[in-house]
Tab-separated table of C-alpha atoms and ligand atoms in Angstrom:
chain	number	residue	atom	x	y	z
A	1	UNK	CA	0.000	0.000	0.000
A	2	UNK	CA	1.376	3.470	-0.486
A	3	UNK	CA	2.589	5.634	2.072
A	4	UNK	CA	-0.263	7.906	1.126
A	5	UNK	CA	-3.094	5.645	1.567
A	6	UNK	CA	-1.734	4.186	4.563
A	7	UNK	CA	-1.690	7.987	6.185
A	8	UNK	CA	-5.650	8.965	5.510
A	9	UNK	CA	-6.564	5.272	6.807
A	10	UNK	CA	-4.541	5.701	9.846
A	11	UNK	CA	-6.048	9.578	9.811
A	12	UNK	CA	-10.059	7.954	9.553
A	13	UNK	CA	-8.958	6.008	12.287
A	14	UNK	CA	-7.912	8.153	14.653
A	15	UNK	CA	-11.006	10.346	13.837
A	16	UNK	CA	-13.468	7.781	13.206
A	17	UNK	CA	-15.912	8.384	17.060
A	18	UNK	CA	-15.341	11.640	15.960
A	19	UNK	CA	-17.423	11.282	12.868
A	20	UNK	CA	-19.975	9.103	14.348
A	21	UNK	CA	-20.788	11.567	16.944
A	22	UNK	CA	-20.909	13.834	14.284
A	23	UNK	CA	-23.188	12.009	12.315
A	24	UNK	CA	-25.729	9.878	15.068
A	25	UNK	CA	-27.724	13.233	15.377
A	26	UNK	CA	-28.774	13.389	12.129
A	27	UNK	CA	-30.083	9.740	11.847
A	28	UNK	CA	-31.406	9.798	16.389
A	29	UNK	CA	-32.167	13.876	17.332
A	30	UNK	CA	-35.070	15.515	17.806
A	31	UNK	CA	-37.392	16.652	20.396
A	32	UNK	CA	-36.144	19.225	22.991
A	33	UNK	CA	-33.352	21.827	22.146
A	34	UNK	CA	-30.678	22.334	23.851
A	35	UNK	CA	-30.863	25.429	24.430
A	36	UNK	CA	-34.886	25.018	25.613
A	37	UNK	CA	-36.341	27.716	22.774
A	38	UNK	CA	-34.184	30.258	24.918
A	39	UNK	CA	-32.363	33.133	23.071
A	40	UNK	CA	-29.384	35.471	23.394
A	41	UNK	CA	-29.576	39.050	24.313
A	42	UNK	CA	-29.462	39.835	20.126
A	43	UNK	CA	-32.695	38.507	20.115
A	44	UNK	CA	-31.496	35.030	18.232
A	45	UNK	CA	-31.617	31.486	19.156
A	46	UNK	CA	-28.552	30.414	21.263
A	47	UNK	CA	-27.905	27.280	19.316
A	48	UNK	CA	-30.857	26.641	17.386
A	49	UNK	CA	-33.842	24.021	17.332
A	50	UNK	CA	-31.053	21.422	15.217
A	51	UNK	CA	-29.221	21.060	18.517
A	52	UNK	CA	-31.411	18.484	20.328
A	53	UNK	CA	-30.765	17.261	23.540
A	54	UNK	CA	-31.057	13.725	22.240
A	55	UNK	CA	-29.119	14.464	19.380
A	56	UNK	CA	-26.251	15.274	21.695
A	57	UNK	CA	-26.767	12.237	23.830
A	58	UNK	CA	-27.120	9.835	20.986
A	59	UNK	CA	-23.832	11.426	19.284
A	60	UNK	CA	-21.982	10.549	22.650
A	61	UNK	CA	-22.889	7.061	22.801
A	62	UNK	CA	-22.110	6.601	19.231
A	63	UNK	CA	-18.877	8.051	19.742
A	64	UNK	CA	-17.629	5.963	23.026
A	65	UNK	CA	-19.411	2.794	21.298
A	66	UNK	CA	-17.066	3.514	18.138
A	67	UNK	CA	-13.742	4.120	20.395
A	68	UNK	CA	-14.398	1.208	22.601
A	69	UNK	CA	-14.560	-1.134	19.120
A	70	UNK	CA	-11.419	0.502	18.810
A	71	UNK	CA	-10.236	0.117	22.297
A	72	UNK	CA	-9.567	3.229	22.733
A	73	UNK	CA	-12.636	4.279	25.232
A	74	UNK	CA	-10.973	7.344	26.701
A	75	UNK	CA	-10.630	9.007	23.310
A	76	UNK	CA	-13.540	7.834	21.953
A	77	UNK	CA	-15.323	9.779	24.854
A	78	UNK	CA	-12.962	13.200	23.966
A	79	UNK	CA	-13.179	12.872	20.551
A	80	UNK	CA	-17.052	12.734	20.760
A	81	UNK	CA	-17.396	15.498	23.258
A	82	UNK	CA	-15.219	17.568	21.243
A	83	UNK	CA	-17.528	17.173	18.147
A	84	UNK	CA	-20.459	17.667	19.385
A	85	UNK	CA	-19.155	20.942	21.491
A	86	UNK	CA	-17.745	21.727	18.518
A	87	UNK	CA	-20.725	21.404	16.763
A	88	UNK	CA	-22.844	23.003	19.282
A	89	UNK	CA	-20.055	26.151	19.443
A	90	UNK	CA	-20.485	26.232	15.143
A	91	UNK	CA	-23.687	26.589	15.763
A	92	UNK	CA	-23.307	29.461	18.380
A	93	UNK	CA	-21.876	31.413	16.012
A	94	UNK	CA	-23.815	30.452	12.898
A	95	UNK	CA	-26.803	32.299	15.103
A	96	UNK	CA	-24.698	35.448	16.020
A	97	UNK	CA	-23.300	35.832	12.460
A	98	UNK	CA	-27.686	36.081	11.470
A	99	UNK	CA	-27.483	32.574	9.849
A	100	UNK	CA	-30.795	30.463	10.094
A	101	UNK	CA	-30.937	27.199	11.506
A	102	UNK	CA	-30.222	24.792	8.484
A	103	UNK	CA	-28.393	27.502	7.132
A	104	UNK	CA	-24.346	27.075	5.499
A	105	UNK	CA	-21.330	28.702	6.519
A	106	UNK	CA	-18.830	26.962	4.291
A	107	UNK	CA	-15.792	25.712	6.344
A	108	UNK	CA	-17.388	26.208	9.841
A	109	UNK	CA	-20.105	23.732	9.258
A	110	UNK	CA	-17.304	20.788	7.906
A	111	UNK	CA	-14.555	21.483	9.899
A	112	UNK	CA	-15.475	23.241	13.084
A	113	UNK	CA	-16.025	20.069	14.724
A	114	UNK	CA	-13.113	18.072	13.746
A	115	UNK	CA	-10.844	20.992	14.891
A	116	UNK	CA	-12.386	20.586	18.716
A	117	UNK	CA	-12.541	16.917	18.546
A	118	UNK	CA	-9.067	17.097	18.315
A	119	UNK	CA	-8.049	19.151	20.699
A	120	UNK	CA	-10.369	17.550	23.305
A	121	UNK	CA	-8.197	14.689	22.488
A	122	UNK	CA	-5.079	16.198	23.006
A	123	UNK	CA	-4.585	14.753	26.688
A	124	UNK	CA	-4.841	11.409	25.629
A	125	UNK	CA	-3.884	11.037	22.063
A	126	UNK	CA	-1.783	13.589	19.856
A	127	UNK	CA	-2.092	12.914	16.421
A	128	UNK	CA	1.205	13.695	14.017
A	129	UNK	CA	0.810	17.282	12.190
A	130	UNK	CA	0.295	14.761	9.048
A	131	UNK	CA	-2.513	13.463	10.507
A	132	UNK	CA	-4.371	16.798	11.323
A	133	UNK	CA	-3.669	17.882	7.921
A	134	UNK	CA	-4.968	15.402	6.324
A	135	UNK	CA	-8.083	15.320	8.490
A	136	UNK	CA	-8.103	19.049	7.307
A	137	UNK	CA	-8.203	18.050	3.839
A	138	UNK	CA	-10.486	14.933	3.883
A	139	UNK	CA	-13.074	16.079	6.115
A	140	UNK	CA	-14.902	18.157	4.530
A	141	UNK	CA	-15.385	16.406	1.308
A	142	UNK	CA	-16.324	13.551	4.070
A	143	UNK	CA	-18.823	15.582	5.701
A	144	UNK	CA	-20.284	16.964	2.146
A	145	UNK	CA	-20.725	13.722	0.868
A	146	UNK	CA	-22.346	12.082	4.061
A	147	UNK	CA	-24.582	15.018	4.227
A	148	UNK	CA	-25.622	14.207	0.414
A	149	UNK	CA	-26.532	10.557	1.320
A	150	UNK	CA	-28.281	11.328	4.412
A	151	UNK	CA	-30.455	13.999	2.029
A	152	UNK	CA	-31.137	10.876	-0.584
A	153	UNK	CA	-32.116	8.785	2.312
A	154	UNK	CA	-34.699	11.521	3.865
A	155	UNK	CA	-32.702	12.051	6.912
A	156	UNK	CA	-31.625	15.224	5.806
A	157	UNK	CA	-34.108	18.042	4.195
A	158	UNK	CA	-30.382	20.125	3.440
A	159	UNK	CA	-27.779	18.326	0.679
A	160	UNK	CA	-25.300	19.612	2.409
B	1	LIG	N1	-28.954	17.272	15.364
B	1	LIG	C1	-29.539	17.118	16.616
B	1	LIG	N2	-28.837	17.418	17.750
B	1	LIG	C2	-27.565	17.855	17.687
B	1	LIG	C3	-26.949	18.025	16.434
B	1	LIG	C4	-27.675	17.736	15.277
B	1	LIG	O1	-30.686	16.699	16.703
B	1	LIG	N3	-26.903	18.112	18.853
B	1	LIG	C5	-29.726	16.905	14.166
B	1	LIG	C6	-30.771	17.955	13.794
B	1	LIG	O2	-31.898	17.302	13.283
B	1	LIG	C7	-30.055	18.745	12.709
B	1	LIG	C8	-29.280	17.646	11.990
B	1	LIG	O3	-28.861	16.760	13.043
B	1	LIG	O4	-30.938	19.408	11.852
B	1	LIG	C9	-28.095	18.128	11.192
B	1	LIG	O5	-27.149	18.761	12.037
B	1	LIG	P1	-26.520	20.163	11.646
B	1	LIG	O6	-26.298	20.270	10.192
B	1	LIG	O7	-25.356	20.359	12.549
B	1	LIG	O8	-27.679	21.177	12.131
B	1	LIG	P2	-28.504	22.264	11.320
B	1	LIG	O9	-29.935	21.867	11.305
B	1	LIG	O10	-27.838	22.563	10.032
B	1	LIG	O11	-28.429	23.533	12.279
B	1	LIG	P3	-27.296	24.651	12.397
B	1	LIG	O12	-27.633	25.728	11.424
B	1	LIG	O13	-27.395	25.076	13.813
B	1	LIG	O14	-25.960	23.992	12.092
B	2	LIG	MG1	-26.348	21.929	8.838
């Protein structure tokens, strides 16, 4: 196998509980928001009515589940809390910047939660600097083309 191939496996490894969390939301959320309908003093939604409470939980479970296949429980919990936080902090921002729920903000939506991931990680697990590049590079034509199938499938009402 090239040296190449052999990096981004060894990259999807390292991230996979990441991804899962990432993704178990989409497929198990729902019901309650996070932030309980309650909104910042601009007048928006703190996170949004797409952060769900069992979204979150779901994403955590999926997360440790994946890392303890992996025997790695430990990360599997920091990578997943870091994604989801992530994700939950993306969409923080999303709300201040005036961007609707459901709405894109290219880069923050594919990558905001793989950057967190990892450094919730950090403690337990530090990838090389190949690694994080690569994640960098794969992720979000990952995340773009998950979101795509998840769309076909009806889990999704956004493509991307
Ligand atoms: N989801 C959830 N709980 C979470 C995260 C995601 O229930 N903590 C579900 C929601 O149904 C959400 C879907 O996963 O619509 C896709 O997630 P995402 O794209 O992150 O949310 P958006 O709806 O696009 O909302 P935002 O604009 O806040 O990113
Ligand atoms: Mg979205």
């Amino acid at each position: 196998m090239t040296d190449a191939i052999q990096l981004i496996i060894n990259a999807l490894l390292f991230i996979l509980p990441a991804y899962f969390a990432n993704g178990a939301p989409v497929v198990f959320g729902g019901g309650p928001p996070i932030d309980c309908g309650r909104k910042f003093p601009d007048g928006r939604r703190i996170f949004g009515q797409g952060k769900s409470i069992r979204g979150f939980v779901a994403g955590v479970i999926a997360g440790v589940f994946i890392g303890a296949l992996q025997g790695r429980w430990a990360a599997g919990l920091l990578l997943a809390l870091g994604a989801l936080l992530g994700d939950l902090l993306g969409s923080f921002l999303k709300r201040r910047m005036g961007i609707e729920r459901g709405g894109a903000a290219l880069g923050l939506d594919q990558l905001g939660f793989v950057v967190i991931a990892v450094l919730f990680v950090l403690p337990v697990e530090v990838p090389t600097l190949e690694i994080f590049l690569v994640l960098l590079m794969i992720t979000p034509l990952i995340h773009l083309a998950t979101n795509f199938v998840g769309y076909k499938l009806g889990f999704k009402d956004r493509p991307y």
